[in-house]
Short mmCIF file of C-alpha atoms in Angstrom, two decimals:
data_model
loop_
_atom_site.label_atom_id
_atom_site.label_comp_id
_atom_site.label_asym_id
_atom_site.label_seq_id
_atom_site.Cartn_x
_atom_site.Cartn_y
_atom_site.Cartn_z
CA UNK A 1 0.00 0.00 0.00
CA UNK A 2 1.33 3.39 -0.87
CA UNK A 3 2.04 6.00 1.81
CA UNK A 4 -0.79 8.19 0.54
CA UNK A 5 -3.30 5.37 0.92
CA UNK A 6 -1.94 4.53 4.38
CA UNK A 7 -2.33 8.17 5.46
CA UNK A 8 -5.84 8.31 4.07
CA UNK A 9 -6.83 5.12 5.97
CA UNK A 10 -5.21 6.39 9.15
CA UNK A 11 -6.98 9.72 8.76
CA UNK A 12 -10.29 7.95 8.23
CA UNK A 13 -9.70 5.75 11.25
CA UNK A 14 -8.79 8.69 13.46
CA UNK A 15 -11.89 10.54 12.47
CA UNK A 16 -14.05 7.48 12.81
CA UNK A 17 -12.61 6.60 16.19
CA UNK A 18 -13.64 9.88 17.84
CA UNK A 19 -16.74 9.30 19.89
CA UNK A 20 -19.31 12.09 19.99
CA UNK A 21 -19.85 11.73 23.76
CA UNK A 22 -16.10 11.81 24.33
CA UNK A 23 -15.84 14.96 22.23
CA UNK A 24 -18.58 16.70 24.23
CA UNK A 25 -16.95 15.67 27.52
CA UNK A 26 -13.65 17.07 26.31
CA UNK A 27 -15.27 20.38 25.44
CA UNK A 28 -16.68 20.71 28.97
CA UNK A 29 -13.21 20.27 30.45
CA UNK A 30 -11.50 22.93 28.37
CA UNK A 31 -9.94 25.62 30.53
CA UNK A 32 -9.20 29.09 29.27
CA UNK A 33 -6.33 30.77 31.01
CA UNK A 34 -6.94 34.24 29.64
CA UNK A 35 -9.94 36.27 30.67
CA UNK A 36 -11.77 37.74 27.77
CA UNK A 37 -13.35 41.12 28.29
CA UNK A 38 -14.85 43.63 26.02
CA UNK A 39 -14.53 47.10 27.39
CA UNK A 40 -17.78 48.98 26.95
CA UNK A 41 -17.27 52.70 26.66
CA UNK A 42 -20.12 54.86 27.88
CA UNK A 43 -21.74 57.01 25.25
CA UNK A 44 -20.33 60.48 25.44
CA UNK A 45 -22.50 63.21 23.97
CA UNK A 46 -20.92 65.30 21.27
CA UNK A 47 -19.51 68.54 22.60
CA UNK A 48 -21.36 71.61 21.43
CA UNK A 49 -18.58 74.02 20.48
CA UNK A 50 -20.86 76.91 21.49
CA UNK A 51 -20.75 75.77 25.13
CA UNK A 52 -16.98 76.03 25.45
CA UNK A 53 -16.21 78.80 27.92
CA UNK A 54 -19.77 78.90 29.32
CA UNK A 55 -21.55 77.24 32.23
CA UNK A 56 -25.19 76.50 31.47
CA UNK A 57 -27.84 77.83 33.81
CA UNK A 58 -30.89 77.19 31.62
CA UNK A 59 -30.25 74.31 29.24
CA UNK A 60 -33.60 73.86 27.50
CA UNK A 61 -35.60 77.09 27.50
CA UNK A 62 -38.59 77.24 25.18
CA UNK A 63 -40.62 80.16 23.81
CA UNK A 64 -43.60 80.26 21.48
CA UNK A 65 -42.83 81.95 18.16
CA UNK A 66 -44.50 85.34 17.60
CA UNK A 67 -46.72 84.43 14.66
CA UNK A 68 -50.29 83.48 15.61
CA UNK A 69 -50.28 81.14 12.59
CA UNK A 70 -47.96 78.65 14.32
CA UNK A 71 -47.61 76.82 17.58
CA UNK A 72 -43.91 76.18 16.97
CA UNK A 73 -41.25 77.11 19.48
CA UNK A 74 -37.84 78.72 19.61
CA UNK A 75 -35.35 77.15 22.00
CA UNK A 76 -32.76 79.03 24.01
CA UNK A 77 -30.05 78.62 26.62
CA UNK A 78 -28.78 80.91 29.33
CA UNK A 79 -25.22 80.60 30.61
CA UNK A 80 -22.59 82.37 32.64
CA UNK A 81 -19.35 83.12 30.85
CA UNK A 82 -16.53 81.24 32.59
CA UNK A 83 -14.11 84.19 32.46
CA UNK A 84 -16.13 86.85 34.23
CA UNK A 85 -19.47 85.26 35.21
CA UNK A 86 -21.43 87.59 32.92
CA UNK A 87 -24.80 86.29 31.80
CA UNK A 88 -25.45 85.39 28.16
CA UNK A 89 -28.33 83.98 26.17
CA UNK A 90 -28.37 82.20 22.83
CA UNK A 91 -30.90 80.78 20.41
CA UNK A 92 -30.22 77.04 20.40
CA UNK A 93 -32.86 75.81 17.96
CA UNK A 94 -36.38 76.12 16.61
CA UNK A 95 -39.27 74.06 15.41
CA UNK A 96 -40.30 74.56 11.84
CA UNK A 97 -38.24 76.70 9.51
CA UNK A 98 -35.96 79.62 9.97
CA UNK A 99 -32.22 79.96 10.25
CA UNK A 100 -30.71 81.84 13.16
CA UNK A 101 -27.37 82.57 14.77
CA UNK A 102 -26.26 80.45 17.73
CA UNK A 103 -23.93 83.10 19.11
CA UNK A 104 -24.01 84.07 22.77
CA UNK A 105 -25.59 87.46 23.41
CA UNK A 106 -24.82 89.48 26.51
CA UNK A 107 -27.89 89.84 28.71
CA UNK A 108 -26.54 93.22 29.79
CA UNK A 109 -26.51 94.37 26.13
CA UNK A 110 -30.14 93.23 25.74
CA UNK A 111 -31.22 95.01 28.92
CA UNK A 112 -29.39 98.18 27.83
CA UNK A 113 -31.40 98.24 24.57
CA UNK A 114 -34.68 97.56 26.38
CA UNK A 115 -34.04 100.12 29.15
CA UNK A 116 -33.84 102.83 26.47
CA UNK A 117 -37.35 101.94 25.25
CA UNK A 118 -39.32 102.60 28.48
CA UNK A 119 -42.81 103.66 27.30
CA UNK A 120 -42.31 103.21 23.57
CA UNK A 121 -43.64 100.46 21.33
CA UNK A 122 -40.80 98.10 20.48
CA UNK A 123 -40.15 96.42 17.14
CA UNK A 124 -38.05 93.26 17.10
CA UNK A 125 -35.58 94.98 14.78
CA UNK A 126 -34.11 97.02 17.66
CA UNK A 127 -32.63 93.75 18.92
CA UNK A 128 -30.51 93.37 15.77
CA UNK A 129 -27.88 95.57 17.37
CA UNK A 130 -27.01 92.91 19.99
CA UNK A 131 -26.14 90.29 17.35
CA UNK A 132 -22.94 89.92 15.38
CA UNK A 133 -24.55 87.43 12.98
CA UNK A 134 -26.90 88.68 10.32
CA UNK A 135 -29.74 86.17 10.12
CA UNK A 136 -33.03 87.97 9.57
CA UNK A 137 -34.75 85.72 12.13
CA UNK A 138 -32.40 86.55 15.01
CA UNK A 139 -34.23 89.60 16.32
CA UNK A 140 -37.74 88.12 16.07
CA UNK A 141 -36.66 84.85 17.67
CA UNK A 142 -34.94 86.73 20.50
CA UNK A 143 -38.08 88.86 20.98
CA UNK A 144 -40.09 85.64 21.30
CA UNK A 145 -37.66 84.41 23.96
CA UNK A 146 -37.90 87.72 25.84
CA UNK A 147 -41.70 87.35 25.77
CA UNK A 148 -41.60 83.79 27.15
CA UNK A 149 -43.25 83.12 30.50
CA UNK A 150 -39.87 82.26 32.03
CA UNK A 151 -38.14 85.52 31.06
CA UNK A 152 -41.06 87.88 30.55
CA UNK A 153 -39.20 91.13 29.86
CA UNK A 154 -41.52 91.89 26.93
CA UNK A 155 -45.25 91.50 26.31
CA UNK A 156 -47.37 91.91 23.22
CA UNK A 157 -48.40 95.46 22.40
CA UNK A 158 -52.06 96.30 21.85
CA UNK A 159 -51.13 97.53 18.37
CA UNK A 160 -49.88 94.26 16.84
CA UNK A 161 -48.76 90.75 17.70
CA UNK A 162 -45.37 91.71 16.25
CA UNK A 163 -44.96 94.88 18.33
CA UNK A 164 -43.76 94.59 21.92
CA UNK A 165 -43.69 96.66 25.05
CA UNK A 166 -41.87 96.27 28.33
CA UNK A 167 -43.81 94.03 30.70
CA UNK A 168 -45.61 95.62 33.66
CA UNK A 169 -43.13 93.93 36.02
CA UNK A 170 -40.11 94.58 33.79
CA UNK A 171 -37.82 95.81 36.58
CA UNK A 172 -38.53 92.77 38.78
CA UNK A 173 -38.09 90.37 35.87
CA UNK A 174 -34.86 92.10 34.83
CA UNK A 175 -33.49 91.76 38.37
CA UNK A 176 -34.47 88.09 38.52
CA UNK A 177 -32.83 87.39 35.15
CA UNK A 178 -29.64 89.25 36.00
CA UNK A 179 -29.35 87.37 39.30
CA UNK A 180 -29.52 83.90 37.76
CA UNK A 181 -26.57 81.78 38.78
#
């Protein structure tokens, strides 16, 4: 018999001689010296570059948009600047359409503009001066935020839904806002 045939017969015999029960018993006795572990990393939320240098005070503020034709909201955040503790507000999102700037706006700058308007009707456009960005929605969205129940510096004028006036308790609300920490 040739060597190839002998090897084939031996191979067949070895395979045939393995008992299924013996194989299962052998598997149960296998020891693994190394511990296998899969490190699970917790999900880390993406860092919002706009939050760098700020400590959030209000993370998820919400204000109804000015138009009576919609029930959509504008979202905002209030934070203290890490360097000097000054208070800032930013538009963080909105339902529906409309681009806007996500820049931080100094609350002091907003209050300065509003203080100059005492008994006058206020158009949203006066708030353009506090923004560096040029989106046409910035001022109206900020006016909506300033009219929100939580902030309440502005209320709707009797003249139009898009015209504002300082709220009756403006000074109290301004103090409360400026003292947020």
